[in-house]
Amino acid sequence: MLHETGPHPEQPARIVAIERELAAQEWLGFERVTSPAIDRAVLHTVHPEAYVASIERACANGGGQLDVDTVVSPHSFEAALHAAGGSVRMVDLLLDGDAPYAFSAHRPPGHHALPARAMGFCLFNNIALAARYALDARGLDRVMIVDWDVHHGNGTNDIFHDSDRVLFVSIHQSPLYPGTGPASDIGSGDGRGFTVNLPVPPGADDRLFCSLVDRVAVPLAQSFEPQLVLISAGYDAHREDPLGSCEVTEEGFATMTRSIRWVCETLGIPVGCVLEGGYALGALARSVAATLAALNEPAAAPGTDVGGEAPPAVARARERIAQWWPALAGP
Ligand SMILES: [Zn+2]
């Protein structure tokens, strides 16, 4: 709440709106836990010490603009430490068996943050830190990240670009900020095929987003067999959002959640969501609640809510990705 950004879409009122909605629904049965500041050694697995120090200094000096749209205030550094700490603690809770699913709802968001550069409202890459921690500290071999924020998660994309231990799948509007994430960006080195970019046009709706989850992300999970799935849960693909031009609804987010939860349950693995964007306050709050409600439901096989044939764009994506993931060959 003290990460003050002035007149800015990424504002404290986002958390107020989410808390109000969830409180009205008795937190959907979820237990609330606090998020400690991230351990500095864990933070430095993604962000160099000099960069972390530069953010700390900028905040200590009163804050200001880090780039054209990324603002910090005196307490932003501490907020960012706890946002990152929340996603890392979530990994511990999930891997310790305390919960099969969880949601880390913090600001600032993280998926645009590069190792040594803040951008797109993001200071530290919360989900990349969580994945890195799961691999390095918790000994996992394979983590899958599904990013359905309307913007491409360029930071996460780049951090794991050459890794075959993190399968990064992003559905994002194109063209849109930050301009990265073409379908042709498939990773590099050992990580070729482990970066799966699924750009969608303005106007993309529940059907397209859910079909990409059901017919691309779910079979990829079945092939990759991750030990943990993390979702970069942004809600700016919502039809009411002022920053994106997509047409996703609360039910769309719920459907995507159900499909991912289903495949995680069949794999016997946990799933954790990390809040990214979402700037229409009411839509954001309702969509987070819809996600939590869907996590609570008995897992249902994907496809049941989509119906009909896959949109042509989905068939083309499957064909393209099948060279790396043969299970996606065919319609
Ligand atoms: Zn976004």
XYZ file of C-alpha atoms and ligand atoms in Angstrom:
332
model
C 0.000 0.000 0.000
C 2.968 2.347 0.580
C 4.335 1.749 -2.922
C 2.854 5.051 -4.044
C 2.826 5.770 -7.735
C 0.754 8.943 -7.954
C -1.802 9.129 -10.758
C -0.908 5.799 -12.306
C -2.855 2.661 -13.305
C -0.622 0.466 -11.107
C -1.925 1.956 -7.853
C -2.600 0.904 -4.243
C -6.350 0.892 -5.001
C -5.807 -2.359 -6.924
C -5.050 -4.202 -3.707
C -7.901 -2.434 -1.890
C -10.324 -3.598 -4.584
C -9.081 -7.188 -4.478
C -9.234 -7.323 -0.681
C -12.724 -5.841 -0.591
C -14.048 -8.387 -3.097
C -12.379 -11.354 -1.422
C -13.427 -10.255 2.054
C -17.043 -10.070 0.813
C -16.669 -13.693 -0.302
C -15.027 -14.741 2.973
C -11.719 -15.161 1.128
C -13.285 -18.153 -0.658
C -12.028 -20.338 2.138
C -8.392 -19.441 1.523
C -6.092 -18.959 4.483
C -4.252 -15.644 4.407
C -0.555 -15.649 5.205
C 1.986 -12.838 5.393
C 4.797 -12.413 2.915
C 8.249 -11.841 4.376
C 10.837 -9.683 2.645
C 12.762 -11.845 0.211
C 16.110 -13.169 1.400
C 18.782 -11.029 -0.289
C 20.745 -14.091 -1.409
C 17.629 -15.360 -3.203
C 17.009 -11.931 -4.732
C 20.536 -11.919 -6.123
C 19.956 -15.187 -7.994
C 18.117 -13.067 -10.587
C 19.019 -9.421 -9.856
C 22.669 -8.293 -9.474
C 23.597 -6.575 -6.215
C 24.389 -3.297 -7.970
C 20.906 -3.174 -9.500
C 19.213 -3.947 -6.170
C 21.301 -1.218 -4.542
C 20.264 1.249 -7.249
C 16.573 0.619 -6.528
C 17.156 0.923 -2.789
C 19.017 4.206 -3.326
C 16.358 5.639 -5.639
C 13.704 5.001 -2.986
C 15.855 6.277 -0.102
C 16.378 9.474 -2.073
C 12.649 10.099 -2.216
C 11.760 8.133 -5.337
C 10.847 9.302 -8.815
C 10.634 7.927 -12.336
C 12.891 4.967 -13.134
C 11.695 5.000 -16.713
C 8.814 6.562 -18.589
C 6.186 4.448 -16.808
C 7.903 2.950 -13.762
C 7.650 5.044 -10.606
C 9.060 4.518 -7.104
C 8.368 6.256 -3.808
C 10.258 6.031 -0.475
C 8.636 2.721 0.549
C 8.649 1.024 -2.868
C 11.864 -0.888 -2.227
C 10.413 -2.527 0.854
C 7.160 -3.281 -0.960
C 9.086 -4.911 -3.789
C 11.084 -7.037 -1.329
C 7.818 -8.344 0.124
C 6.202 -8.873 -3.288
C 9.158 -11.037 -4.257
C 9.169 -12.671 -0.830
C 5.500 -13.553 -1.234
C 6.041 -15.562 -4.383
C 9.028 -17.337 -2.844
C 7.141 -18.164 0.347
C 4.306 -19.455 -1.824
C 6.730 -21.916 -3.421
C 7.734 -23.170 0.020
C 4.101 -23.615 1.072
C 3.264 -25.450 -2.142
C 6.317 -27.706 -2.108
C 6.002 -28.433 1.603
C 2.508 -29.740 0.946
C 0.746 -27.027 2.938
C -1.543 -26.296 -0.012
C -2.093 -27.719 -3.512
C -2.713 -24.213 -4.907
C -2.129 -20.646 -3.812
C -2.151 -17.039 -4.970
C 0.465 -14.361 -4.214
C -1.261 -10.986 -4.594
C 1.179 -8.103 -4.352
C 2.371 -5.011 -6.062
C 4.574 -3.988 -7.702
C 4.114 -6.686 -10.362
C 7.180 -8.377 -11.803
C 7.121 -10.013 -15.231
C 8.636 -7.085 -17.156
C 11.598 -6.707 -14.798
C 14.916 -7.688 -16.351
C 17.880 -8.728 -14.186
C 19.334 -5.215 -14.146
C 16.499 -3.034 -15.398
C 13.137 -1.964 -13.985
C 10.428 -1.481 -16.579
C 6.693 -1.686 -17.140
C 5.737 -0.940 -13.483
C 8.010 -3.834 -12.355
C 11.067 -3.688 -10.074
C 11.909 -7.319 -9.255
C 10.705 -10.301 -11.273
C 8.606 -12.023 -8.619
C 7.699 -15.102 -10.641
C 11.205 -15.607 -12.038
C 12.574 -15.433 -8.497
C 10.010 -18.022 -7.408
C 10.935 -20.361 -10.265
C 14.651 -19.851 -9.668
C 14.155 -20.607 -5.976
C 12.178 -23.769 -6.772
C 15.050 -24.986 -8.944
C 18.078 -23.836 -6.934
C 16.953 -24.021 -3.327
C 14.224 -26.659 -3.509
C 15.938 -28.947 -5.950
C 13.293 -29.143 -8.661
C 14.355 -29.972 -12.219
C 11.369 -28.623 -14.180
C 9.096 -25.617 -13.604
C 6.443 -24.382 -16.014
C 5.341 -20.742 -16.125
C 2.075 -19.806 -17.837
C 1.756 -16.021 -18.382
C -1.725 -14.845 -19.402
C -1.158 -11.149 -18.682
C -2.124 -9.150 -21.781
C 1.457 -7.881 -22.043
C 4.377 -10.112 -22.957
C 6.394 -11.146 -19.894
C 9.653 -10.057 -21.471
C 11.625 -10.260 -18.224
C 10.663 -13.844 -17.494
C 11.141 -14.682 -21.184
C 14.720 -13.395 -21.134
C 15.741 -14.715 -17.704
C 15.016 -18.326 -18.720
C 15.711 -17.928 -22.446
C 18.525 -20.490 -22.569
C 17.127 -22.872 -19.946
C 15.475 -26.226 -20.595
C 14.392 -26.417 -16.947
C 11.796 -23.655 -17.206
C 9.073 -23.935 -19.834
C 7.725 -20.414 -20.349
C 4.384 -20.124 -22.159
C 2.986 -16.635 -22.742
C -0.329 -15.546 -24.253
C -0.192 -11.825 -24.957
C -1.686 -9.188 -27.219
C 0.401 -8.087 -30.188
C 1.032 -5.357 -31.052
C 1.277 -3.989 -27.507
C 3.890 -2.934 -24.947
C 6.696 -3.988 -24.640
C 6.769 -5.181 -28.264
C 8.597 -8.433 -27.528
C 7.382 -12.037 -27.686
C 6.901 -12.879 -31.373
C 6.017 -16.496 -32.120
C 9.493 -16.837 -33.632
C 11.144 -16.276 -30.222
C 11.445 -19.900 -29.090
C 14.393 -19.629 -26.687
C 18.099 -20.124 -27.293
C 20.819 -22.710 -26.727
C 19.606 -25.531 -24.496
C 16.381 -23.575 -24.072
C 15.287 -23.792 -27.704
C 11.652 -24.886 -27.683
C 11.254 -24.036 -23.991
C 10.045 -20.498 -24.680
C 6.593 -20.622 -26.255
C 5.201 -17.269 -27.312
C 1.551 -17.131 -28.325
C 0.771 -13.591 -29.513
C -2.930 -12.834 -30.066
C -4.526 -9.901 -31.895
C -6.478 -7.069 -30.255
C -10.005 -8.325 -29.619
C -8.893 -11.801 -28.566
C -11.639 -13.261 -26.390
C -12.329 -16.085 -23.937
C -12.520 -18.602 -26.759
C -9.039 -17.848 -28.096
C -7.331 -17.537 -24.702
C -9.015 -20.706 -23.352
C -8.336 -22.645 -26.525
C -4.636 -21.738 -26.336
C -4.554 -22.944 -22.748
C -6.464 -26.158 -23.470
C -4.797 -27.059 -26.752
C -1.283 -25.687 -26.265
C -0.425 -25.067 -22.601
C -2.116 -28.198 -21.233
C -0.546 -30.658 -23.708
C 2.796 -28.908 -23.222
C 2.471 -29.541 -19.497
C 1.648 -33.185 -20.189
C 4.800 -33.497 -22.312
C 7.167 -31.447 -20.137
C 5.922 -32.964 -16.864
C 6.795 -29.999 -14.650
C 7.068 -30.457 -10.898
C 5.478 -27.065 -10.281
C 3.339 -24.716 -12.376
C 3.401 -20.986 -11.745
C 0.927 -18.610 -13.386
C 1.775 -14.985 -14.155
C -1.807 -14.007 -13.410
C -2.417 -10.612 -14.961
C -5.975 -9.476 -15.560
C -5.421 -6.747 -18.123
C -6.726 -8.984 -20.932
C -10.155 -8.326 -19.378
C -12.631 -6.597 -21.687
C -12.940 -3.677 -19.244
C -9.224 -3.072 -18.890
C -7.987 0.354 -20.000
C -4.490 -0.797 -21.032
C -5.267 -3.819 -23.208
C -7.671 -4.352 -26.103
C -8.653 -7.964 -25.452
C -12.111 -9.231 -24.491
C -11.523 -11.820 -21.775
C -14.157 -12.110 -19.011
C -14.092 -13.406 -15.454
C -15.456 -16.708 -16.757
C -12.551 -16.889 -19.212
C -10.022 -16.520 -16.415
C -11.921 -19.140 -14.411
C -11.892 -21.545 -17.356
C -8.154 -21.126 -17.921
C -7.593 -21.698 -14.212
C -9.709 -24.875 -14.201
C -7.766 -26.324 -17.126
C -4.388 -25.634 -15.564
C -5.550 -26.930 -12.216
C -6.812 -30.083 -13.922
C -3.511 -30.859 -15.600
C -1.633 -30.123 -12.371
C -3.872 -32.501 -10.491
C -3.353 -35.251 -13.055
C 0.421 -34.673 -12.772
C 0.186 -34.615 -8.989
C 1.831 -31.192 -8.726
C 0.907 -27.855 -7.122
C 0.056 -24.615 -8.902
C 0.735 -21.086 -7.697
C -0.511 -17.786 -9.112
C 1.447 -14.537 -8.954
C -0.449 -11.302 -9.571
C 0.808 -9.226 -12.498
C -1.342 -6.528 -14.171
C -5.039 -5.692 -14.212
C -6.108 -2.059 -14.088
C -9.912 -1.955 -14.239
C -10.424 -2.184 -10.496
C -13.799 -3.941 -10.468
C -12.850 -6.367 -13.227
C -9.527 -7.077 -11.535
C -11.175 -7.864 -8.200
C -13.888 -10.058 -9.733
C -11.350 -11.884 -11.886
C -9.023 -12.655 -8.976
C -12.041 -13.989 -7.064
C -13.066 -16.068 -10.091
C -9.561 -17.524 -10.229
C -9.634 -18.487 -6.553
C -13.110 -19.976 -6.916
C -11.944 -22.030 -9.903
C -8.936 -23.276 -7.948
C -11.348 -24.489 -5.267
C -13.523 -26.449 -7.700
C -13.026 -30.129 -8.397
C -10.672 -30.268 -11.361
C -12.450 -30.668 -14.710
C -10.851 -31.887 -17.907
C -10.159 -29.066 -20.371
C -12.227 -28.628 -23.463
C -15.532 -28.983 -21.700
C -16.009 -25.238 -21.572
C -14.570 -24.345 -24.951
C -16.514 -26.458 -27.409
C -16.246 -26.625 -31.158
C -13.170 -26.648 -33.319
C -9.966 -24.886 -32.367
C -9.651 -21.407 -33.862
C -7.279 -21.472 -36.885
C -4.681 -19.477 -34.954
C -4.530 -22.251 -32.355
C -4.045 -24.939 -35.002
C -1.231 -22.870 -36.524
C 0.426 -22.454 -33.124
C 0.258 -26.204 -32.492
C 1.779 -26.940 -35.878
C 4.620 -24.492 -35.222
C 5.363 -25.838 -31.748
C 5.112 -29.507 -32.756
C 8.672 -29.454 -34.090
C 9.811 -29.122 -30.471
C 6.867 -30.922 -28.831
C 5.647 -33.787 -31.055
C 2.562 -34.330 -28.889
C 1.152 -31.136 -30.389
C 1.208 -32.502 -33.954
C -2.227 -32.834 -35.495
C -5.387 -30.800 -34.998
Zn 0.102 -6.401 -18.166
